[in-house]
Amino acid sequence: MGRTRIEAAFDKARSESRAALVTYLMAGDPDLETSYAALCALRDGGADIIELGAPFTDPMADGAAIQKAGLRALAKGTKLTDVIALAARFRKDDQTTPLILMGYANPVHSMGYETFAEAAAKAGIDGSIIVDLPPEEDAPLRAIYAQHGLSVIRLATPTTDEHRAAKVSEGASGFIYFVAVTGVTGAGSADPAAIAGQVAMVKRVSGLPVCVGFGVKSGAQAAEMAKIADGVVVGSAFVEKAGDAHATGRFDSAGPAMGQLARELRVAIDSVRKA
């Protein structure tokens, strides 16, 4: 099997001596057409990898911004099949940028693991982060993913010790998502100095790139995280741009605003030269 899109993205960032920029948007917020424009804007703004949020009624890991985004998307009738169709539309013109579906187990389980994996792979989705499906419970999904070449991307946190990191890494691929704060998305600000040692430990134990997210909103914060991680994940700050567009009724403003923020973050990350 050749290099996956995810592996190629990290290879490219490494070859340019920088961390990767991983961005997030909620599919269907404020609507699916705007989400497509935002996907393209994020890519054009310098995102190396894009996480595509699937709206869910009970997003336990997410803070207010993403909770509200999910509710707006659900109010528009956005379903998991719409998120997959959005990915397929993007993939028609972009064969390079990795797309990661980020969401919760219930909609995937309801659709059926085999049906979901087949549809996701066909749409050009590269893997998923199922927030509430720990390694002890994802073996059936993992087996099906392996058949379709999809990555199981797992979460580590500031409370993950070395023993747990080994369990988290078991069967994982693509990268490890290190949650920088003990809390929900968009809450507080992460302290790179406090987690640097753990990020290094997770990287060593997993043998995978480690991307740090939760609590990263500004270019300055992203640059600090770029010093200790292989990638920097920014979510709530992008989702807030969609919220602004929804509040003003100017949906067409969301894509350009997200693209501009991506450019600012990418410039900040690029300023940190990595060995």
Short mmCIF file of C-alpha atoms in Angstrom, two decimals:
data_model
loop_
_atom_site.label_atom_id
_atom_site.label_comp_id
_atom_site.label_asym_id
_atom_site.label_seq_id
_atom_site.Cartn_x
_atom_site.Cartn_y
_atom_site.Cartn_z
CA MET A 1 0.00 0.00 0.00
CA GLY A 2 1.38 3.44 -0.93
CA ARG A 3 1.58 6.50 1.27
CA THR A 4 -1.76 7.65 2.56
CA ARG A 5 -2.87 11.25 2.14
CA ILE A 6 -2.32 11.76 5.89
CA GLU A 7 1.23 10.41 5.75
CA ALA A 8 1.97 12.52 2.66
CA ALA A 9 0.72 15.67 4.46
CA PHE A 10 3.08 15.11 7.40
CA ASP A 11 5.92 14.22 5.03
CA LYS A 12 5.40 17.53 3.22
CA ALA A 13 5.35 19.53 6.47
CA ARG A 14 8.52 17.76 7.66
CA SER A 15 10.24 18.43 4.34
CA GLU A 16 9.47 22.13 4.87
CA SER A 17 10.77 22.00 8.49
CA ARG A 18 7.44 22.99 10.02
CA ALA A 19 4.45 21.64 11.90
CA ALA A 20 1.24 20.80 10.04
CA LEU A 21 -1.89 22.97 10.34
CA VAL A 22 -5.00 20.93 11.09
CA THR A 23 -8.29 22.84 10.86
CA TYR A 24 -11.87 21.94 11.80
CA LEU A 25 -15.29 22.97 10.57
CA MET A 26 -18.79 21.76 11.39
CA ALA A 27 -20.48 20.35 8.29
CA GLY A 28 -23.79 22.05 7.57
CA ASP A 29 -23.09 25.20 9.59
CA PRO A 30 -24.48 27.58 8.53
CA ASP A 31 -25.42 25.36 5.55
CA LEU A 32 -23.81 22.70 3.35
CA GLU A 33 -23.05 25.07 0.45
CA THR A 34 -21.17 27.38 2.81
CA SER A 35 -19.36 24.38 4.28
CA TYR A 36 -18.10 23.45 0.82
CA ALA A 37 -16.84 27.01 0.23
CA ALA A 38 -15.20 26.90 3.68
CA LEU A 39 -13.45 23.60 2.92
CA CYS A 40 -11.91 25.14 -0.19
CA ALA A 41 -11.00 28.34 1.69
CA LEU A 42 -9.28 26.41 4.48
CA ARG A 43 -7.29 24.41 1.94
CA ASP A 44 -6.34 27.54 0.01
CA GLY A 45 -5.44 29.29 3.28
CA GLY A 46 -2.82 26.67 4.07
CA ALA A 47 -4.57 23.90 6.01
CA ASP A 48 -2.64 20.65 5.64
CA ILE A 49 -5.43 18.45 7.04
CA ILE A 50 -9.12 19.27 7.53
CA GLU A 51 -11.37 17.75 10.17
CA LEU A 52 -14.99 17.67 9.09
CA GLY A 53 -17.35 17.72 12.05
CA ALA A 54 -20.49 15.58 11.91
CA PRO A 55 -23.24 17.23 13.99
CA PHE A 56 -24.58 15.29 16.97
CA THR A 57 -27.17 16.13 19.60
CA ASP A 58 -24.95 15.37 22.61
CA PRO A 59 -21.36 16.41 21.84
CA MET A 60 -19.86 15.75 25.28
CA ALA A 61 -16.28 16.76 24.40
CA ASP A 62 -17.22 20.06 22.80
CA GLY A 63 -17.52 23.52 24.27
CA ALA A 64 -20.16 26.16 23.58
CA ALA A 65 -18.97 27.24 20.12
CA ILE A 66 -19.01 23.75 18.60
CA GLN A 67 -22.17 22.74 20.50
CA LYS A 68 -23.99 25.70 18.97
CA ALA A 69 -22.54 24.92 15.53
CA GLY A 70 -23.82 21.36 15.78
CA LEU A 71 -27.28 22.54 16.77
CA ARG A 72 -27.36 24.99 13.82
CA ALA A 73 -26.30 22.20 11.45
CA LEU A 74 -28.92 19.81 12.86
CA ALA A 75 -31.58 22.51 12.58
CA LYS A 76 -30.73 22.62 8.86
CA GLY A 77 -31.37 18.88 8.69
CA THR A 78 -27.72 17.88 8.23
CA LYS A 79 -27.25 14.11 8.44
CA LEU A 80 -24.17 11.90 8.44
CA THR A 81 -24.88 11.00 4.81
CA ASP A 82 -24.76 14.75 3.97
CA VAL A 83 -21.34 15.04 5.62
CA ILE A 84 -20.06 12.13 3.52
CA ALA A 85 -21.55 13.69 0.37
CA LEU A 86 -19.83 16.98 1.21
CA ALA A 87 -16.50 15.16 1.46
CA ALA A 88 -17.12 13.46 -1.88
CA ARG A 89 -17.84 16.81 -3.52
CA PHE A 90 -14.59 18.27 -2.18
CA ARG A 91 -12.63 15.20 -3.22
CA LYS A 92 -13.68 15.55 -6.87
CA ASP A 93 -11.36 18.53 -7.26
CA ASP A 94 -8.85 17.85 -4.47
CA GLN A 95 -7.04 14.52 -4.39
CA THR A 96 -4.43 15.68 -1.88
CA THR A 97 -5.84 17.31 1.28
CA PRO A 98 -6.69 14.70 3.93
CA LEU A 99 -10.24 14.80 5.29
CA ILE A 100 -10.91 13.43 8.78
CA LEU A 101 -14.48 12.92 9.93
CA MET A 102 -14.78 13.97 13.57
CA GLY A 103 -17.83 13.07 15.56
CA TYR A 104 -19.51 10.62 17.90
CA ALA A 105 -20.27 6.92 17.79
CA ASN A 106 -24.07 7.01 17.77
CA PRO A 107 -24.65 8.24 14.18
CA VAL A 108 -21.93 5.91 12.82
CA HIS A 109 -23.35 2.94 14.74
CA SER A 110 -26.86 3.82 13.56
CA MET A 111 -25.72 3.94 9.94
CA GLY A 112 -23.84 0.66 10.41
CA TYR A 113 -20.06 0.35 10.60
CA GLU A 114 -19.70 -1.46 7.27
CA THR A 115 -22.04 0.91 5.44
CA PHE A 116 -20.32 3.94 6.92
CA ALA A 117 -16.77 2.73 6.22
CA GLU A 118 -17.60 1.82 2.64
CA ALA A 119 -19.31 5.16 1.99
CA ALA A 120 -16.56 7.14 3.72
CA ALA A 121 -13.78 5.45 1.75
CA LYS A 122 -15.66 5.90 -1.52
CA ALA A 123 -16.13 9.61 -0.71
CA GLY A 124 -12.39 10.07 -0.14
CA ILE A 125 -12.50 10.42 3.64
CA ASP A 126 -9.17 9.33 5.10
CA GLY A 127 -10.12 8.39 8.64
CA SER A 128 -12.12 9.43 11.65
CA ILE A 129 -11.90 10.65 15.21
CA ILE A 130 -14.81 9.09 17.10
CA VAL A 131 -14.55 10.98 20.35
CA ASP A 132 -16.58 8.65 22.57
CA LEU A 133 -15.30 5.32 21.21
CA PRO A 134 -12.21 4.32 23.26
CA PRO A 135 -9.77 1.61 22.12
CA GLU A 136 -11.50 -0.96 24.33
CA GLU A 137 -14.68 -0.53 22.29
CA ASP A 138 -13.60 0.18 18.71
CA ALA A 139 -12.31 -3.25 17.62
CA PRO A 140 -15.32 -3.99 15.34
CA LEU A 141 -15.01 -0.59 13.64
CA ARG A 142 -11.23 -0.89 13.43
CA ALA A 143 -11.44 -4.23 11.62
CA ILE A 144 -13.79 -2.79 9.02
CA TYR A 145 -11.67 0.35 8.63
CA ALA A 146 -8.64 -1.82 7.86
CA GLN A 147 -10.50 -3.34 4.90
CA HIS A 148 -11.20 0.14 3.50
CA GLY A 149 -7.85 1.82 4.22
CA LEU A 150 -9.31 4.25 6.79
CA SER A 151 -7.30 5.56 9.75
CA VAL A 152 -8.46 5.23 13.34
CA ILE A 153 -7.25 8.46 14.97
CA ARG A 154 -7.24 8.36 18.75
CA LEU A 155 -7.18 10.93 21.53
CA ALA A 156 -4.62 11.34 24.30
CA THR A 157 -4.93 13.85 27.13
CA PRO A 158 -2.84 15.46 29.88
CA THR A 159 -3.92 12.55 32.14
CA THR A 160 -2.68 9.85 29.71
CA ASP A 161 0.24 8.01 31.29
CA GLU A 162 2.70 5.79 29.42
CA HIS A 163 0.71 2.60 30.04
CA ARG A 164 -2.46 4.22 28.73
CA ALA A 165 -0.58 5.77 25.79
CA ALA A 166 0.40 2.25 24.68
CA LYS A 167 -3.27 1.21 24.76
CA VAL A 168 -4.36 4.36 22.91
CA SER A 169 -1.72 3.69 20.24
CA GLU A 170 -2.79 0.08 19.68
CA GLY A 171 -4.35 -0.11 16.22
CA ALA A 172 -4.24 3.67 15.77
CA SER A 173 -2.96 5.20 12.54
CA GLY A 174 -2.60 8.59 10.86
CA PHE A 175 -1.79 10.61 13.95
CA ILE A 176 -2.59 10.93 17.64
CA TYR A 177 -4.72 13.91 18.66
CA PHE A 178 -3.36 15.25 21.94
CA VAL A 179 -5.99 17.20 23.87
CA ALA A 180 -4.01 20.05 25.40
CA VAL A 181 -6.41 20.90 28.24
CA THR A 182 -8.50 18.91 30.68
CA GLY A 183 -11.87 20.17 29.51
CA VAL A 184 -13.94 20.77 26.42
CA THR A 185 -13.06 22.33 23.06
CA GLY A 186 -12.49 26.06 23.03
CA ALA A 187 -12.15 26.25 26.82
CA GLY A 188 -9.23 28.04 28.39
CA SER A 189 -5.83 28.23 26.77
CA ALA A 190 -3.26 25.48 26.58
CA ASP A 191 0.19 25.75 28.16
CA PRO A 192 2.81 24.18 25.88
CA ALA A 193 5.42 23.97 28.64
CA ALA A 194 3.05 21.92 30.81
CA ILE A 195 2.43 19.26 28.15
CA ALA A 196 5.69 19.17 26.17
CA GLY A 197 6.98 16.10 28.00
CA GLN A 198 3.75 14.17 27.54
CA VAL A 199 3.51 15.05 23.85
CA ALA A 200 7.05 13.69 23.40
CA MET A 201 6.13 10.53 25.35
CA VAL A 202 3.01 9.88 23.26
CA LYS A 203 5.03 10.38 20.07
CA ARG A 204 7.67 7.92 21.28
CA VAL A 205 5.18 5.29 22.43
CA SER A 206 2.89 5.54 19.39
CA GLY A 207 5.46 6.05 16.66
CA LEU A 208 2.92 8.38 15.05
CA PRO A 209 2.81 12.15 14.52
CA VAL A 210 1.17 13.96 17.44
CA CYS A 211 -1.12 16.93 16.85
CA VAL A 212 -2.14 19.22 19.70
CA GLY A 213 -5.58 20.82 19.89
CA PHE A 214 -8.23 22.24 22.28
CA GLY A 215 -7.56 25.75 23.54
CA VAL A 216 -5.54 26.92 20.51
CA LYS A 217 -7.10 29.96 18.84
CA SER A 218 -4.48 32.54 17.92
CA GLY A 219 -1.39 32.61 15.76
CA ALA A 220 0.79 33.16 18.82
CA GLN A 221 -0.66 30.09 20.56
CA ALA A 222 -0.33 28.02 17.38
CA ALA A 223 3.34 29.00 17.04
CA GLU A 224 4.06 27.93 20.63
CA MET A 225 2.35 24.57 20.05
CA ALA A 226 4.25 24.11 16.79
CA LYS A 227 7.46 24.01 18.84
CA ILE A 228 6.41 20.82 20.67
CA ALA A 229 4.08 19.01 18.23
CA ASP A 230 4.01 17.62 14.70
CA GLY A 231 0.75 19.42 14.05
CA VAL A 232 -1.50 22.10 15.55
CA VAL A 233 -5.28 21.69 15.57
CA VAL A 234 -7.60 24.72 15.59
CA GLY A 235 -11.37 24.26 15.72
CA SER A 236 -13.53 26.63 17.76
CA ALA A 237 -11.92 29.74 16.25
CA PHE A 238 -13.06 28.61 12.77
CA VAL A 239 -16.49 27.56 13.97
CA GLU A 240 -16.97 31.04 15.46
CA LYS A 241 -16.56 32.49 11.94
CA ALA A 242 -19.50 30.36 10.80
CA GLY A 243 -21.42 31.57 13.86
CA ASP A 244 -20.74 35.19 12.89
CA ALA A 245 -22.00 34.51 9.35
CA HIS A 246 -25.13 32.91 10.75
CA ALA A 247 -25.77 35.86 13.07
CA THR A 248 -25.49 38.41 10.28
CA GLY A 249 -27.27 36.31 7.65
CA ARG A 250 -24.23 36.78 5.38
CA PHE A 251 -23.39 33.12 4.89
CA ASP A 252 -21.00 33.97 2.07
CA SER A 253 -18.71 35.71 4.59
CA ALA A 254 -17.84 32.47 6.42
CA GLY A 255 -15.51 30.98 3.80
CA PRO A 256 -13.34 34.09 3.33
CA ALA A 257 -13.16 34.66 7.10
CA MET A 258 -12.04 31.07 7.69
CA GLY A 259 -9.53 31.28 4.87
CA GLN A 260 -8.03 34.46 6.31
CA LEU A 261 -7.71 32.89 9.78
CA ALA A 262 -6.07 29.81 8.22
CA ARG A 263 -3.51 32.04 6.50
CA GLU A 264 -2.71 33.85 9.75
CA LEU A 265 -2.26 30.57 11.61
CA ARG A 266 -0.17 29.07 8.84
CA VAL A 267 2.18 32.09 8.78
CA ALA A 268 2.60 31.78 12.56
CA ILE A 269 3.29 28.04 12.37
CA ASP A 270 5.69 28.47 9.45
CA SER A 271 7.71 30.94 11.55
CA VAL A 272 8.73 28.05 13.82
CA ARG A 273 11.48 26.13 12.03
CA LYS A 274 11.66 22.52 13.13
CA ALA A 275 14.68 20.21 12.92
#
